Amino acid sequence: DTAVSQTPKYLVTQMGNDKSIKCEQNLGHDTMYWYKQDSKKFLKIMFSYNNKELIINETVPNRFSPKSPDKAHLNLHINSLELGDSAVYFCASSLEGKGTEAFFGQGTRLTVV
Amino acid sequence: SQQGEEDPQALSIQEGENATMNCSYKTSINNLQWYRQNSGRGLVHLILIRSNEREKHSGRLRVTLDTSKKSSSLLITASRAADTASYFCATGRWGAQKLVFGQGTRLTINP
C-alpha cells in the first residue's frame, strides 16, 4: 500500500482554470504538508496542517486553498491558474510537525498553458 | 532566508567510487536530514542526524554534522548506478512545523 498518495500525477490545464490535487496518507500521521518544487528543483513549503488545523501558510497567494477534511487527507485547490503556477507539487506527512522525518507522495506535475 | 545550500550542484563519478555531497544552512536546527529523489519521483528519506550528533552511518551512507560551521556532508561509498538521483538536505527545527530544503545535488553514477 502506498503510504502517501496524491492524484493526479500529471495535470495540464489552461490559464484561468480551477483545479484540485488530492492527497491521502495511511500512516496515521498527525501532520501533512504541501511543498512546491520549481523548475530548478528547489523545494519550498506551502502549507502545513496538524490534525486538520492550518499551522503554516508560507505567503502563498490566496488562489491556493488547502482543505483537510480529516487528518489523513489534505487537498489543494487552485483558482485562476497562472503560468507561474507550473511546477511539481508534493504532498507529505510526518508523525509530528517538529521537523521530523517526512514521507512524500510521488508528486503532481502541473503545467499551465 | 533559511534556505540551505548544497555543493556541488552536480557530481558525476564512476561506479564504485565514493560520492561526497555537502550542505550548509543558516539557522540553528534540531536535526538535519538527507533525502533522495529519483527522476520524476517523490523524495525518499535516507537518514536523520540530530544536532547533538556528529556522525551517523546507515549502510553505505555516512553523514556528518558540524553545528559550529552549520554544515553537513553525505558520503555514499562504493557507488552504484542505482544511486543516480538528486540528493537534498533538509533542516528541522522544533516548533517550525516544516523542513527547509537545500537546492540539491544531482549525482550521476557512470557504469
Coordinates of N, CA and C in Angstrom, one line a residue:
Chain A
D1 N 0.8 -1.2 0.0 CA 0.0 0.0 0.0 C 0.9 1.3 0.0
T2 N 0.5 2.2 -0.8 CA 1.2 3.5 -0.9 C 1.0 4.3 0.4
A3 N 2.1 4.8 1.0 CA 1.9 5.5 2.2 C 1.3 6.9 2.0
V4 N 1.8 7.6 1.1 CA 1.3 8.9 0.8 C 0.9 8.9 -0.7
S5 N -0.3 9.1 -1.0 CA -0.7 9.0 -2.4 C -1.4 10.3 -2.8
Q6 N -1.0 10.8 -4.0 CA -1.6 12.1 -4.5 C -2.1 11.9 -5.9
T7 N -3.2 12.5 -6.2 CA -3.7 12.4 -7.6 C -4.2 13.8 -8.1
P8 N -4.0 14.1 -9.3 CA -3.4 13.2 -10.4 C -1.9 13.3 -10.4
K9 N -1.2 12.5 -11.1 CA 0.2 12.6 -11.3 C 0.6 13.7 -12.3
Y10 N -0.2 13.9 -13.3 CA 0.0 14.9 -14.2 C -1.3 15.7 -14.4
L11 N -1.1 17.0 -14.6 CA -2.3 17.9 -14.8 C -1.9 19.0 -15.7
V12 N -2.5 19.0 -16.9 CA -2.3 20.1 -17.9 C -3.6 20.8 -18.0
T13 N -3.5 22.2 -17.9 CA -4.7 23.0 -17.9 C -4.4 24.3 -18.4
Q14 N -5.5 25.0 -18.8 CA -5.3 26.4 -19.3 C -5.3 27.4 -18.2
M15 N -4.7 28.5 -18.6 CA -4.7 29.7 -17.6 C -6.1 30.1 -17.3
G16 N -6.3 30.4 -16.1 CA -7.7 30.9 -15.6 C -8.5 29.8 -15.1
N17 N -8.2 28.5 -15.3 CA -9.0 27.4 -14.8 C -8.8 27.2 -13.3
D18 N -9.7 26.4 -12.7 CA -9.5 26.0 -11.3 C -9.3 24.5 -11.3
K19 N -8.3 24.1 -10.5 CA -8.0 22.6 -10.4 C -7.8 22.2 -9.0
S20 N -7.9 20.9 -8.7 CA -7.6 20.4 -7.4 C -6.7 19.2 -7.5
I21 N -5.9 19.1 -6.4 CA -5.0 17.9 -6.3 C -5.3 17.3 -4.9
K22 N -5.5 16.0 -4.9 CA -5.9 15.3 -3.7 C -4.7 14.5 -3.1
C23 N -4.7 14.4 -1.8 CA -3.6 13.7 -1.1 C -4.2 13.0 0.1
E24 N -3.7 11.7 0.2 CA -4.1 10.9 1.3 C -2.9 10.2 1.9
Q25 N -2.9 10.0 3.2 CA -1.8 9.3 3.8 C -2.4 8.2 4.7
N26 N -1.8 7.0 4.7 CA -2.4 5.9 5.5 C -1.4 5.5 6.6
L27 N -0.6 6.5 7.0 CA 0.5 6.2 8.0 C 0.0 6.6 9.4
G28 N -1.1 7.2 9.6 CA -1.6 7.6 10.9 C -0.9 8.9 11.4
H29 N -0.3 9.6 10.5 CA 0.5 10.8 10.9 C -0.5 12.0 11.2
D30 N 0.0 12.8 12.1 CA -0.8 14.0 12.5 C -0.6 15.2 11.6
T31 N 0.6 15.3 10.9 CA 0.9 16.5 10.2 C 1.1 16.2 8.7
M32 N 0.5 17.1 7.9 CA 0.6 16.9 6.4 C 1.0 18.3 5.9
Y33 N 1.6 18.2 4.7 CA 2.2 19.4 4.1 C 2.0 19.4 2.6
W34 N 2.1 20.6 2.0 CA 2.2 20.8 0.6 C 3.5 21.5 0.3
Y35 N 4.3 20.9 -0.5 CA 5.6 21.6 -1.0 C 5.5 21.8 -2.5
K36 N 6.1 22.9 -2.9 CA 6.2 23.2 -4.3 C 7.7 23.0 -4.8
Q37 N 7.9 22.3 -5.9 CA 9.2 22.2 -6.5 C 9.2 22.9 -7.8
D38 N 10.1 23.9 -7.9 CA 10.1 24.7 -9.2 C 11.0 24.0 -10.2
S39 N 11.2 24.7 -11.3 CA 11.9 24.1 -12.4 C 13.4 23.9 -12.1
K40 N 13.9 24.6 -11.1 CA 15.3 24.4 -10.7 C 15.4 23.4 -9.6
K41 N 14.3 22.7 -9.3 CA 14.3 21.6 -8.3 C 14.3 22.1 -6.9
F42 N 14.1 23.4 -6.7 CA 14.0 24.0 -5.4 C 12.7 23.7 -4.7
L43 N 12.7 23.1 -3.5 CA 11.5 22.7 -2.8 C 11.2 23.7 -1.7
K44 N 10.0 24.2 -1.7 CA 9.6 25.1 -0.7 C 8.2 24.8 -0.1
I45 N 8.2 24.9 1.2 CA 6.9 24.6 1.9 C 5.8 25.6 1.5
M46 N 4.6 25.1 1.3 CA 3.5 26.0 1.1 C 2.6 26.0 2.3
F47 N 2.2 24.9 2.7 CA 1.2 24.7 3.8 C 1.6 23.6 4.7
S48 N 1.3 23.8 6.0 CA 1.5 22.7 7.0 C 0.2 22.6 7.8
Y49 N -0.3 21.4 8.0 CA -1.5 21.1 8.7 C -1.2 20.1 9.8
N50 N -1.8 20.4 11.0 CA -1.6 19.4 12.1 C -3.0 19.1 12.6
N51 N -3.4 17.8 12.5 CA -4.8 17.4 12.9 C -5.8 18.3 12.3
K52 N -5.8 18.5 11.1 CA -6.8 19.3 10.3 C -6.7 20.8 10.5
E53 N -5.8 21.2 11.3 CA -5.6 22.7 11.5 C -4.5 23.3 10.8
L54 N -4.7 24.4 10.1 CA -3.6 25.1 9.4 C -2.6 25.6 10.4
I55 N -1.3 25.3 10.2 CA -0.2 25.7 11.0 C 0.6 26.7 10.3
I56 N 0.9 26.4 9.0 CA 1.8 27.3 8.2 C 1.1 27.6 6.9
N57 N 1.1 28.9 6.6 CA 0.8 29.3 5.3 C 1.9 30.2 4.8
E58 N 2.8 29.7 4.0 CA 4.1 30.4 3.7 C 3.9 31.3 2.6
T59 N 3.2 32.4 2.9 CA 3.0 33.5 1.9 C 2.6 33.0 0.5
V60 N 1.6 32.1 0.6 CA 1.1 31.5 -0.7 C -0.1 32.4 -1.1
P61 N -0.2 32.7 -2.4 CA -1.4 33.5 -2.9 C -2.7 32.9 -2.4
N62 N -3.7 33.8 -2.3 CA -5.0 33.3 -1.8 C -5.7 32.4 -2.8
R63 N -5.1 32.4 -4.1 CA -5.7 31.5 -5.1 C -5.5 30.0 -4.7
F64 N -4.6 29.8 -3.8 CA -4.3 28.4 -3.3 C -5.1 28.2 -2.0
S65 N -5.9 27.2 -2.0 CA -6.7 27.0 -0.7 C -6.6 25.5 -0.4
P66 N -5.9 25.2 0.7 CA -5.9 23.8 1.1 C -7.1 23.5 2.0
K67 N -7.4 22.2 1.9 CA -8.6 21.7 2.7 C -8.2 20.4 3.3
S68 N -8.5 20.2 4.6 CA -8.2 19.0 5.3 C -9.4 18.5 6.0
P69 N -10.2 17.6 5.3 CA -11.4 17.1 5.9 C -11.2 16.2 7.1
D70 N -10.1 15.5 7.1 CA -9.6 14.8 8.3 C -8.1 14.7 8.3
K71 N -7.5 14.1 9.3 CA -6.1 14.2 9.4 C -5.4 13.3 8.4
A72 N -6.1 12.5 7.7 CA -5.5 11.6 6.7 C -5.5 12.2 5.3
H73 N -6.2 13.3 5.1 CA -6.4 14.0 3.8 C -6.0 15.4 3.8
L74 N -5.3 15.8 2.8 CA -5.0 17.3 2.6 C -5.1 17.6 1.1
N75 N -6.1 18.2 0.7 CA -6.3 18.5 -0.7 C -5.9 20.0 -1.0
L76 N -5.5 20.2 -2.2 CA -5.1 21.6 -2.6 C -5.9 22.0 -3.8
H77 N -6.6 23.1 -3.6 CA -7.4 23.7 -4.7 C -6.8 25.0 -5.2
I78 N -6.7 25.1 -6.5 CA -6.0 26.3 -7.0 C -7.0 27.0 -7.9
N79 N -7.3 28.3 -7.7 CA -8.2 29.0 -8.5 C -7.4 29.9 -9.5
S80 N -8.0 30.2 -10.6 CA -7.5 31.1 -11.6 C -6.0 30.9 -11.9
L81 N -5.7 29.7 -12.4 CA -4.4 29.2 -12.6 C -3.6 30.2 -13.5
E82 N -2.3 30.4 -13.1 CA -1.4 31.3 -13.9 C -0.3 30.4 -14.4
L83 N 0.4 31.0 -15.4 CA 1.6 30.3 -16.0 C 2.6 29.9 -14.9
G84 N 2.8 30.9 -14.0 CA 3.8 30.7 -13.0 C 3.5 29.6 -12.0
D85 N 2.3 29.1 -12.0 CA 1.9 28.0 -11.1 C 2.5 26.7 -11.6
S86 N 3.0 26.7 -12.8 CA 3.5 25.4 -13.3 C 4.7 24.9 -12.4
A87 N 4.6 23.8 -11.9 CA 5.6 23.2 -11.0 C 5.2 21.8 -10.7
V88 N 6.0 21.2 -9.8 CA 5.6 19.9 -9.3 C 5.2 20.1 -7.8
Y89 N 4.0 19.6 -7.5 CA 3.5 19.8 -6.1 C 3.6 18.5 -5.4
F90 N 4.2 18.5 -4.2 CA 4.3 17.3 -3.4 C 3.6 17.5 -2.1
C91 N 2.8 16.4 -1.8 CA 2.2 16.2 -0.5 C 3.1 15.4 0.3
A92 N 3.1 15.7 1.6 CA 4.0 14.9 2.5 C 3.3 14.8 3.9
S93 N 3.8 13.9 4.7 CA 3.2 13.8 6.0 C 4.4 13.4 7.0
S94 N 4.2 13.7 8.2 CA 5.1 13.3 9.3 C 4.4 13.0 10.5
L95 N 5.0 12.2 11.4 CA 4.4 11.8 12.6 C 4.1 13.0 13.5
E96 N 5.1 13.9 13.6 CA 4.9 15.1 14.3 C 5.4 16.2 13.4
G97 N 4.9 17.4 13.6 CA 5.3 18.5 12.8 C 6.5 19.3 13.3
K98 N 7.4 18.5 13.9 CA 8.5 19.2 14.6 C 9.8 19.0 13.8
G99 N 9.7 19.1 12.5 CA 10.9 18.9 11.7 C 11.4 17.4 11.7
T100 N 10.5 16.5 11.9 CA 10.8 15.1 11.9 C 10.7 14.5 10.5
E101 N 11.1 13.3 10.3 CA 11.1 12.6 9.0 C 9.8 12.8 8.3
A102 N 9.9 13.2 7.0 CA 8.7 13.3 6.2 C 8.6 12.3 5.1
F103 N 7.4 11.8 4.8 CA 7.1 10.9 3.8 C 6.4 11.6 2.7
F104 N 6.9 11.5 1.5 CA 6.4 12.2 0.3 C 5.6 11.4 -0.6
G105 N 4.6 12.0 -1.2 CA 3.9 11.4 -2.3 C 4.8 11.5 -3.6
Q106 N 4.2 11.0 -4.7 CA 5.0 10.9 -5.9 C 5.0 12.2 -6.7
G107 N 4.2 13.2 -6.2 CA 4.2 14.5 -6.9 C 3.1 14.6 -8.0
T108 N 2.7 15.8 -8.2 CA 1.8 16.2 -9.3 C 2.4 17.2 -10.1
R109 N 2.7 16.9 -11.4 CA 3.3 17.8 -12.3 C 2.2 18.7 -12.9
L110 N 2.1 19.9 -12.5 CA 1.1 20.8 -13.0 C 1.7 21.7 -14.1
T111 N 1.1 21.7 -15.3 CA 1.5 22.5 -16.4 C 0.4 23.4 -16.8
V112 N 0.6 24.7 -16.7 CA -0.4 25.7 -17.1 C -0.1 26.2 -18.4
V113 N -1.0 26.2 -19.4 CA -0.7 26.6 -20.8 C -1.6 27.8 -21.2
Chain B
S1 N 17.1 34.4 4.6 CA 16.5 33.2 4.1 C 17.0 32.0 4.8
Q2 N 16.2 31.0 5.1 CA 16.7 29.8 5.8 C 17.2 28.8 4.8
Q3 N 17.0 29.1 3.6 CA 17.4 28.0 2.6 C 18.8 27.6 2.7
G4 N 19.0 26.3 2.7 CA 20.3 25.7 2.7 C 20.9 25.7 1.4
E5 N 22.2 25.5 1.3 CA 22.9 25.4 0.1 C 23.7 24.1 0.0
E6 N 23.7 23.5 -1.2 CA 24.4 22.3 -1.3 C 25.5 22.4 -2.4
D7 N 26.6 21.8 -2.2 CA 27.5 21.7 -3.3 C 28.2 20.4 -3.3
P8 N 28.6 19.9 -4.5 CA 28.4 20.6 -5.7 C 26.9 20.5 -6.2
Q9 N 26.5 21.3 -7.2 CA 25.2 21.2 -7.7 C 25.0 20.0 -8.5
A10 N 26.1 19.6 -9.1 CA 26.1 18.3 -9.9 C 27.4 17.6 -9.7
L11 N 27.3 16.3 -9.7 CA 28.5 15.4 -9.4 C 28.4 14.2 -10.3
S12 N 29.5 13.9 -11.0 CA 29.4 12.7 -11.9 C 30.7 11.9 -11.6
I13 N 30.5 10.6 -11.2 CA 31.6 9.8 -10.9 C 31.4 8.4 -11.5
Q14 N 32.5 7.6 -11.4 CA 32.4 6.2 -11.9 C 31.9 5.3 -10.8
E15 N 31.2 4.3 -11.3 CA 30.6 3.3 -10.4 C 31.8 2.7 -9.5
G16 N 31.5 2.6 -8.3 CA 32.5 2.0 -7.3 C 33.2 3.1 -6.6
E17 N 33.2 4.3 -7.1 CA 33.9 5.4 -6.4 C 32.9 5.9 -5.3
N18 N 33.5 6.7 -4.4 CA 32.7 7.3 -3.3 C 32.2 8.7 -3.8
A19 N 31.1 9.1 -3.3 CA 30.5 10.4 -3.6 C 30.3 11.2 -2.4
T20 N 30.7 12.4 -2.4 CA 30.5 13.3 -1.2 C 29.8 14.5 -1.6
M21 N 28.7 14.8 -0.8 CA 27.9 16.0 -1.1 C 27.9 16.8 0.2
N22 N 27.9 18.1 0.1 CA 27.9 19.0 1.3 C 26.7 19.9 1.3
C23 N 26.4 20.2 2.5 CA 25.2 21.1 2.7 C 25.5 22.1 3.8
S24 N 25.1 23.3 3.6 CA 25.3 24.4 4.6 C 23.9 25.0 4.9
Y25 N 23.7 25.4 6.1 CA 22.5 26.0 6.4 C 22.7 27.3 7.3
K26 N 21.7 28.0 7.6 CA 21.9 29.3 8.2 C 21.4 29.5 9.6
T27 N 20.4 28.7 10.0 CA 19.8 28.9 11.4 C 20.2 27.7 12.3
S28 N 19.9 27.9 13.6 CA 20.0 26.7 14.5 C 19.0 25.7 14.1
I29 N 19.4 24.4 14.4 CA 18.5 23.3 14.0 C 18.4 22.3 15.1
N30 N 17.3 21.5 14.9 CA 17.1 20.3 15.8 C 17.7 19.1 15.1
N31 N 17.6 19.0 13.8 CA 18.1 17.9 13.1 C 18.4 18.2 11.7
L32 N 19.1 17.4 11.0 CA 19.3 17.6 9.6 C 19.1 16.2 8.9
Q33 N 18.4 16.3 7.8 CA 18.0 15.0 7.1 C 18.5 15.1 5.7
W34 N 18.7 13.9 5.1 CA 19.0 13.8 3.7 C 18.0 13.0 3.0
Y35 N 17.6 13.4 1.8 CA 16.6 12.8 1.0 C 17.2 12.5 -0.4
R36 N 16.6 11.5 -1.0 CA 17.0 11.2 -2.4 C 15.7 11.3 -3.2
Q37 N 15.9 11.9 -4.4 CA 14.8 12.0 -5.4 C 15.3 11.4 -6.7
N38 N 14.6 10.3 -7.1 CA 14.9 9.8 -8.4 C 14.0 10.6 -9.4
S39 N 14.5 10.6 -10.7 CA 13.8 11.4 -11.7 C 12.3 11.1 -11.8
G40 N 11.5 12.2 -11.7 CA 10.1 12.0 -11.8 C 9.4 11.4 -10.6
R41 N 10.1 11.3 -9.5 CA 9.5 10.6 -8.3 C 9.5 11.5 -7.1
G42 N 8.9 11.1 -6.0 CA 8.9 11.8 -4.8 C 10.2 11.7 -4.0
L43 N 10.3 12.4 -2.9 CA 11.6 12.3 -2.1 C 11.5 11.1 -1.2
V44 N 12.6 10.5 -1.0 CA 12.7 9.4 -0.1 C 13.7 9.7 1.0
H45 N 13.2 9.5 2.3 CA 14.1 9.8 3.4 C 15.2 8.8 3.5
L46 N 16.5 9.3 3.7 CA 17.6 8.4 3.8 C 18.1 8.3 5.2
I47 N 18.3 9.5 5.8 CA 19.0 9.4 7.2 C 18.7 10.8 7.9
L48 N 18.6 10.7 9.2 CA 18.4 11.9 10.0 C 19.5 11.9 11.1
I49 N 20.1 13.1 11.2 CA 21.2 13.2 12.3 C 20.7 14.4 13.2
R50 N 20.8 14.2 14.5 CA 20.3 15.2 15.4 C 21.4 16.2 15.7
S51 N 21.0 17.3 16.2 CA 22.0 18.4 16.4 C 23.1 18.0 17.4
N52 N 22.8 17.1 18.3 CA 23.8 16.7 19.3 C 24.7 15.5 18.8
E53 N 24.5 15.1 17.6 CA 25.3 14.0 17.0 C 26.3 14.6 16.0
R54 N 27.4 13.9 15.8 CA 28.4 14.4 14.9 C 28.5 13.5 13.7
E55 N 28.2 12.3 13.8 CA 28.3 11.3 12.7 C 27.3 10.2 12.8
K56 N 26.8 9.8 11.7 CA 25.8 8.7 11.7 C 26.0 7.8 10.4
H57 N 25.8 6.5 10.6 CA 26.0 5.6 9.4 C 24.7 4.9 9.2
S58 N 24.5 4.6 7.9 CA 23.4 3.7 7.5 C 23.7 3.0 6.3
G59 N 24.1 1.7 6.4 CA 24.6 1.0 5.2 C 25.8 1.7 4.5
R60 N 25.6 2.1 3.3 CA 26.7 2.7 2.6 C 26.7 4.2 2.7
L61 N 25.9 4.7 3.6 CA 25.8 6.2 3.8 C 26.5 6.6 5.1
R62 N 27.2 7.7 5.0 CA 27.8 8.3 6.2 C 27.5 9.7 6.2
V63 N 26.9 10.2 7.3 CA 26.6 11.6 7.4 C 27.3 12.2 8.6
T64 N 27.9 13.4 8.3 CA 28.5 14.2 9.4 C 27.8 15.5 9.6
L65 N 27.8 16.0 10.8 CA 27.2 17.3 11.1 C 28.1 18.1 11.9
D66 N 28.4 19.3 11.5 CA 29.2 20.3 12.3 C 28.3 21.5 12.5
T67 N 27.8 21.6 13.7 CA 26.8 22.7 14.0 C 27.6 24.0 14.2
S68 N 28.9 23.9 14.5 CA 29.6 25.2 14.7 C 29.8 25.8 13.3
K69 N 29.9 25.0 12.3 CA 30.1 25.5 10.9 C 28.8 25.5 10.2
K70 N 27.7 25.0 10.8 CA 26.4 24.9 10.1 C 26.6 24.2 8.8
S71 N 27.1 23.0 8.9 CA 27.3 22.3 7.6 C 27.2 20.8 7.9
S72 N 26.9 20.1 6.8 CA 26.8 18.6 6.9 C 27.3 18.0 5.6
S73 N 27.7 16.8 5.7 CA 28.2 16.1 4.4 C 27.5 14.7 4.4
L74 N 27.3 14.3 3.2 CA 26.7 12.9 2.9 C 27.7 12.2 2.1
L75 N 28.2 11.1 2.6 CA 29.2 10.3 1.8 C 28.4 9.0 1.4
I76 N 28.5 8.7 0.2 CA 28.0 7.4 -0.3 C 29.2 6.6 -0.8
T77 N 29.4 5.5 -0.1 CA 30.6 4.7 -0.5 C 30.2 3.6 -1.6
A78 N 31.2 3.2 -2.3 CA 31.1 2.2 -3.3 C 29.8 2.4 -4.1
S79 N 29.8 3.5 -4.8 CA 28.6 3.9 -5.5 C 28.1 2.9 -6.6
R80 N 26.8 2.9 -6.8 CA 26.2 2.0 -7.8 C 25.4 2.9 -8.8
A81 N 25.2 2.3 -10.0 CA 24.4 3.1 -11.0 C 23.0 3.5 -10.4
A82 N 22.5 2.6 -9.5 CA 21.1 2.9 -8.9 C 21.2 4.1 -8.0
D83 N 22.3 4.6 -7.6 CA 22.4 5.7 -6.7 C 22.2 7.0 -7.5
T84 N 22.2 6.9 -8.8 CA 21.9 8.1 -9.6 C 20.6 8.7 -9.3
A85 N 20.7 10.0 -8.8 CA 19.5 10.7 -8.3 C 19.9 12.1 -7.9
S86 N 18.9 12.9 -7.4 CA 19.2 14.1 -6.8 C 19.1 13.9 -5.3
Y87 N 20.0 14.5 -4.6 CA 20.1 14.4 -3.1 C 19.9 15.8 -2.5
F88 N 19.0 15.8 -1.5 CA 18.7 17.1 -0.8 C 18.9 16.9 0.7
C89 N 19.5 18.0 1.2 CA 19.5 18.1 2.7 C 18.3 18.9 3.1
A90 N 17.8 18.7 4.3 CA 16.7 19.4 4.9 C 16.9 19.6 6.4
T91 N 16.6 20.8 6.9 CA 16.8 21.0 8.3 C 15.5 21.1 9.0
G92 N 15.4 20.6 10.2 CA 14.2 20.6 11.0 C 14.5 21.4 12.3
R93 N 13.5 22.1 12.7 CA 13.7 22.9 13.9 C 12.4 22.7 14.8
W94 N 12.6 22.6 16.1 CA 11.5 22.4 17.0 C 10.5 23.6 16.8
G95 N 9.3 23.2 16.7 CA 8.2 24.2 16.5 C 8.1 24.8 15.2
A96 N 9.0 24.4 14.2 CA 8.9 25.1 12.9 C 7.9 24.5 12.0
Q97 N 7.4 23.2 12.3 CA 6.4 22.6 11.5 C 6.7 22.5 10.1
K98 N 7.9 22.5 9.7 CA 8.3 22.3 8.3 C 9.7 21.9 8.2
L99 N 10.1 21.4 7.0 CA 11.5 21.2 6.7 C 12.0 22.3 5.7
V100 N 13.2 22.7 5.9 CA 13.8 23.7 4.9 C 14.8 22.9 4.1
F101 N 14.6 22.9 2.8 CA 15.4 22.1 1.9 C 16.5 22.9 1.3
G102 N 17.6 22.2 1.0 CA 18.7 22.8 0.2 C 18.3 22.7 -1.3
Q103 N 19.2 23.1 -2.1 CA 19.0 23.2 -3.5 C 19.2 21.8 -4.2
G104 N 19.9 21.0 -3.5 CA 20.1 19.6 -4.1 C 21.3 19.5 -4.9
T105 N 21.8 18.2 -4.9 CA 23.0 17.8 -5.7 C 22.5 16.7 -6.6
R106 N 22.8 16.9 -7.9 CA 22.4 15.9 -8.9 C 23.6 15.0 -9.1
L107 N 23.4 13.8 -8.6 CA 24.5 12.8 -8.7 C 24.3 11.8 -9.8
T108 N 25.3 11.6 -10.7 CA 25.3 10.7 -11.8 C 26.4 9.7 -11.6
I109 N 26.0 8.4 -11.6 CA 27.0 7.3 -11.4 C 27.1 6.7 -12.8
N110 N 28.3 6.8 -13.3 CA 28.6 6.2 -14.7 C 29.1 4.8 -14.6
P111 N 28.5 3.9 -15.3 CA 28.8 2.4 -15.3 C 30.2 2.2 -15.8

